[in-house]
PDB file of C-alpha atoms and ligand atoms in Angstrom:
ATOM      1  CA  MET C1447      46.348 -41.007-147.479  1.00 47.00           C
ATOM      2  CA  ALA C1448      44.886 -42.510-150.611  1.00 49.00           C
ATOM      3  CA  ALA C1449      43.859 -40.655-153.880  1.00 57.00           C
ATOM      4  CA  ARG C1450      40.382 -39.510-153.011  1.00 67.00           C
ATOM      5  CA  LYS C1451      37.675 -41.035-156.312  1.00 76.00           C
ATOM      6  CA  LYS C1452      36.999 -38.982-158.911  1.00 85.00           C
ATOM      7  CA  LEU C1453      33.118 -38.344-158.951  1.00 91.00           C
ATOM      8  CA  THR C1454      31.621 -40.041-161.906  1.00 92.00           C
ATOM      9  CA  LYS C1455      29.315 -39.094-164.523  1.00 93.00           C
ATOM     10  CA  THR C1456      25.995 -40.329-162.879  1.00 95.00           C
ATOM     11  CA  GLN C1457      26.930 -38.975-159.634  1.00 94.00           C
ATOM     12  CA  ILE C1458      27.848 -35.706-161.305  1.00 95.00           C
ATOM     13  CA  LYS C1459      24.593 -36.013-163.000  1.00 96.00           C
ATOM     14  CA  GLN C1460      22.701 -36.709-159.544  1.00 95.00           C
ATOM     15  CA  PHE C1461      24.145 -33.609-158.252  1.00 96.00           C
ATOM     16  CA  ARG C1462      23.356 -31.302-161.036  1.00 97.00           C
ATOM     17  CA  GLU C1463      19.630 -33.025-160.684  1.00 97.00           C
ATOM     18  CA  SER C1464      19.535 -31.724-156.612  1.00 95.00           C
ATOM     19  CA  LEU C1465      21.166 -28.179-158.041  1.00 97.00           C
ATOM     20  CA  LEU C1466      18.555 -27.750-160.042  1.00 97.00           C
ATOM     21  CA  GLU C1467      15.484 -28.636-157.972  1.00 97.00           C
ATOM     22  CA  GLU C1468      17.316 -26.046-155.018  1.00 96.00           C
ATOM     23  CA  ARG C1469      17.800 -23.854-157.930  1.00 97.00           C
ATOM     24  CA  GLU C1470      14.162 -23.896-158.165  1.00 98.00           C
ATOM     25  CA  GLN C1471      13.060 -23.580-154.596  1.00 97.00           C
ATOM     26  CA  LEU C1472      15.632 -20.314-154.739  1.00 97.00           C
ATOM     27  CA  VAL C1473      14.200 -19.025-157.587  1.00 98.00           C
ATOM     28  CA  GLY C1474      10.368 -19.464-155.514  1.00 97.00           C
ATOM     29  CA  GLN C1475      11.820 -18.207-152.688  1.00 97.00           C
ATOM     30  CA  VAL C1476      13.323 -14.679-154.064  1.00 97.00           C
ATOM     31  CA  GLU C1477      10.345 -13.953-155.629  1.00 97.00           C
ATOM     32  CA  GLY C1478       8.446 -14.410-152.777  1.00 97.00           C
ATOM     33  CA  LEU C1479      10.690 -12.590-150.108  1.00 96.00           C
ATOM     34  CA  ASP C1480      10.995  -9.436-152.812  1.00 95.00           C
ATOM     35  CA  ALA C1481       7.152  -9.321-152.869  1.00 94.00           C
ATOM     36  CA  GLU C1482       7.153  -9.538-149.064  1.00 92.00           C
ATOM     37  CA  ALA C1483      10.049  -6.168-148.891  1.00 91.00           C
ATOM     38  CA  ASP C1484       7.817  -4.540-151.101  1.00 90.00           C
ATOM     39  CA  VAL C1485       4.379  -4.939-149.543  1.00 86.00           C
ATOM     40  CA  LYS C1486       6.708  -3.585-146.066  1.00 80.00           C
ATOM     41  CA  ARG C1487       7.945  -0.997-147.577  1.00 77.00           C
ATOM     42  CA  TRP C1488       4.837   0.562-148.715  1.00 75.00           C
ATOM     43  CA  ARG C1489       2.946  -0.279-145.286  1.00 69.00           C
ATOM     44  CA  ASP C1490       6.536   1.200-143.699  1.00 64.00           C
ATOM     45  CA  GLY C1491       5.833   4.322-145.880  1.00 62.00           C
ATOM     46  CA  GLY C1492       3.730   6.203-143.207  1.00 54.00           C
ATOM     47  CA  PHE C1493       0.585   3.998-144.199  1.00 54.00           C
ATOM     48  CA  ASP C1494       0.207   3.022-140.172  1.00 55.00           C
ATOM     49  CA  ASP C1495       0.723   5.858-137.754  1.00 56.00           C
ATOM     50  CA  ASP C1496       1.461   3.695-135.284  1.00 59.00           C
ATOM     51  CA  PRO C1497       5.326   3.790-134.644  1.00 57.00           C
ATOM     52  CA  ALA C1498       5.593   0.184-133.147  1.00 60.00           C
ATOM     53  CA  ASP C1499       3.578  -1.041-136.051  1.00 65.00           C
ATOM     54  CA  SER C1500       6.185   0.510-138.593  1.00 70.00           C
ATOM     55  CA  GLY C1501       9.307  -0.356-136.469  1.00 78.00           C
ATOM     56  CA  SER C1502       8.404  -4.251-137.036  1.00 83.00           C
ATOM     57  CA  ALA C1503       6.920  -3.969-140.619  1.00 83.00           C
ATOM     58  CA  SER C1504      10.967  -2.315-141.328  1.00 87.00           C
ATOM     59  CA  PHE C1505      12.664  -5.405-138.923  1.00 89.00           C
ATOM     60  CA  GLU C1506      10.107  -7.776-141.303  1.00 90.00           C
ATOM     61  CA  ARG C1507      11.145  -6.057-144.259  1.00 91.00           C
ATOM     62  CA  GLU C1508      15.116  -5.747-143.939  1.00 93.00           C
ATOM     63  CA  THR C1509      14.625  -9.891-142.508  1.00 94.00           C
ATOM     64  CA  ALA C1510      13.370 -10.499-145.995  1.00 94.00           C
ATOM     65  CA  GLN C1511      15.590  -8.174-147.798  1.00 94.00           C
ATOM     66  CA  SER C1512      18.125 -10.406-145.826  1.00 96.00           C
ATOM     67  CA  LEU C1513      17.001 -14.124-147.062  1.00 96.00           C
ATOM     68  CA  SER C1514      16.275 -12.824-150.544  1.00 96.00           C
ATOM     69  CA  ARG C1515      19.974 -11.533-150.251  1.00 97.00           C
ATOM     70  CA  HIS C1516      21.404 -14.627-149.157  1.00 96.00           C
ATOM     71  CA  ALA C1517      19.258 -16.936-151.463  1.00 97.00           C
ATOM     72  CA  ARG C1518      20.386 -14.886-154.062  1.00 97.00           C
ATOM     73  CA  ASN C1519      24.332 -15.166-153.265  1.00 97.00           C
ATOM     74  CA  LEU C1520      23.277 -19.088-153.225  1.00 96.00           C
ATOM     75  CA  LEU C1521      21.764 -19.161-157.037  1.00 97.00           C
ATOM     76  CA  VAL C1522      24.834 -17.274-158.223  1.00 97.00           C
ATOM     77  CA  GLU C1523      27.123 -20.239-155.853  1.00 97.00           C
ATOM     78  CA  ILE C1524      24.662 -22.634-157.560  1.00 98.00           C
ATOM     79  CA  ASP C1525      24.929 -21.513-161.264  1.00 97.00           C
ATOM     80  CA  ASP C1526      28.273 -21.542-161.546  1.00 97.00           C
ATOM     81  CA  ALA C1527      28.616 -25.224-160.015  1.00 97.00           C
ATOM     82  CA  VAL C1528      26.528 -26.019-163.069  1.00 97.00           C
ATOM     83  CA  ARG C1529      28.850 -24.126-165.293  1.00 97.00           C
ATOM     84  CA  ARG C1530      32.090 -26.406-163.546  1.00 96.00           C
ATOM     85  CA  MET C1531      30.082 -29.308-164.052  1.00 96.00           C
ATOM     86  CA  ASP C1532      29.430 -28.679-168.223  1.00 95.00           C
ATOM     87  CA  ALA C1533      33.782 -27.622-167.285  1.00 95.00           C
ATOM     88  CA  GLY C1534      34.356 -30.622-166.457  1.00 94.00           C
ATOM     89  CA  THR C1535      35.930 -29.615-162.979  1.00 94.00           C
ATOM     90  CA  PHE C1536      33.075 -29.443-160.406  1.00 96.00           C
ATOM     91  CA  GLY C1537      33.837 -31.538-157.269  1.00 95.00           C
ATOM     92  CA  ALA C1538      37.732 -30.560-157.867  1.00 95.00           C
ATOM     93  CA  CYS C1539      38.607 -27.836-155.256  1.00 96.00           C
ATOM     94  CA  GLU C1540      39.139 -24.165-156.423  1.00 95.00           C
ATOM     95  CA  ARG C1541      42.698 -23.798-154.880  1.00 96.00           C
ATOM     96  CA  CYS C1542      44.547 -26.930-154.313  1.00 96.00           C
ATOM     97  CA  GLY C1543      42.656 -28.876-156.647  1.00 95.00           C
ATOM     98  CA  GLU C1544      42.534 -32.065-155.203  1.00 94.00           C
ATOM     99  CA  GLN C1545      39.171 -33.945-155.139  1.00 94.00           C
ATOM    100  CA  ILE C1546      36.883 -32.403-152.643  1.00 95.00           C
ATOM    101  CA  ASP C1547      35.608 -34.964-150.050  1.00 93.00           C
ATOM    102  CA  ARG C1548      32.234 -36.688-151.186  1.00 93.00           C
ATOM    103  CA  GLU C1549      30.835 -35.564-147.573  1.00 93.00           C
ATOM    104  CA  ARG C1550      31.086 -32.186-148.116  1.00 95.00           C
ATOM    105  CA  LEU C1551      30.064 -31.944-151.614  1.00 95.00           C
ATOM    106  CA  ASP C1552      26.787 -33.755-150.247  1.00 94.00           C
ATOM    107  CA  ALA C1553      26.347 -31.021-147.677  1.00 93.00           C
ATOM    108  CA  LEU C1554      27.303 -28.589-150.410  1.00 94.00           C
ATOM    109  CA  PRO C1555      27.115 -29.395-153.227  1.00 94.00           C
ATOM    110  CA  TYR C1556      28.623 -25.906-154.748  1.00 96.00           C
ATOM    111  CA  ALA C1557      31.847 -26.237-152.558  1.00 96.00           C
ATOM    112  CA  ARG C1558      35.062 -24.184-154.192  1.00 96.00           C
ATOM    113  CA  LEU C1559      37.176 -25.235-151.929  1.00 96.00           C
ATOM    114  CA  CYS C1560      38.086 -28.322-150.212  1.00 96.00           C
ATOM    115  CA  MET C1561      37.809 -28.922-146.252  1.00 95.00           C
ATOM    116  CA  ASP C1562      41.788 -28.366-145.799  1.00 95.00           C
ATOM    117  CA  CYS C1563      41.862 -25.119-148.166  1.00 96.00           C
ATOM    118  CA  LYS C1564      38.917 -23.852-146.750  1.00 95.00           C
ATOM    119  CA  ARG C1565      39.873 -24.537-142.910  1.00 95.00           C
ATOM    120  CA  ARG C1566      43.101 -22.349-144.176  1.00 94.00           C
ATOM    121  CA  ASP C1567      41.219 -19.961-145.285  1.00 89.00           C
ATOM    122  CA  GLU C1568      39.046 -19.180-142.812  1.00 90.00           C
ATOM    123  CA  THR C1569      42.184 -18.577-140.307  1.00 87.00           C
ATOM    124  CA  GLY C1570      43.016 -16.265-142.421  1.00 76.00           C
ATOM    125  CA  ARG C1571      45.655 -19.043-144.460  1.00 59.00           C
TER     126      ARG C1571
HETATM  127 ZN1  LIG J1114      41.942 -27.216-151.401  1.00 59.00          ZN
END
């Protein structure tokens, strides 16, 4: 297999722009979800004594909390990817150092591992 081409500066810049855009959306999402979880917590605190209603409020609260947690994790991944761009290691697999496939980066710009390592990771090495 031919060596994979390294990313050009322009490509990295494009990735950075789309990451920063996604980051901004996520920050908005986290704020919205946290506010929602807060409202639900308040409602859940016995304000409404219909048990069915309070059950669904706590379900909604948990959903908002887990979505918020997920968005926060993504934010960490994005920040790290931007740091790797600054360090010049963006696009390289953290385990084997190979260039990560362009298609994979397009789908998941903050990917840390190449497909091979990722697969090995999932199957338990
Ligand atoms: Zn790898």
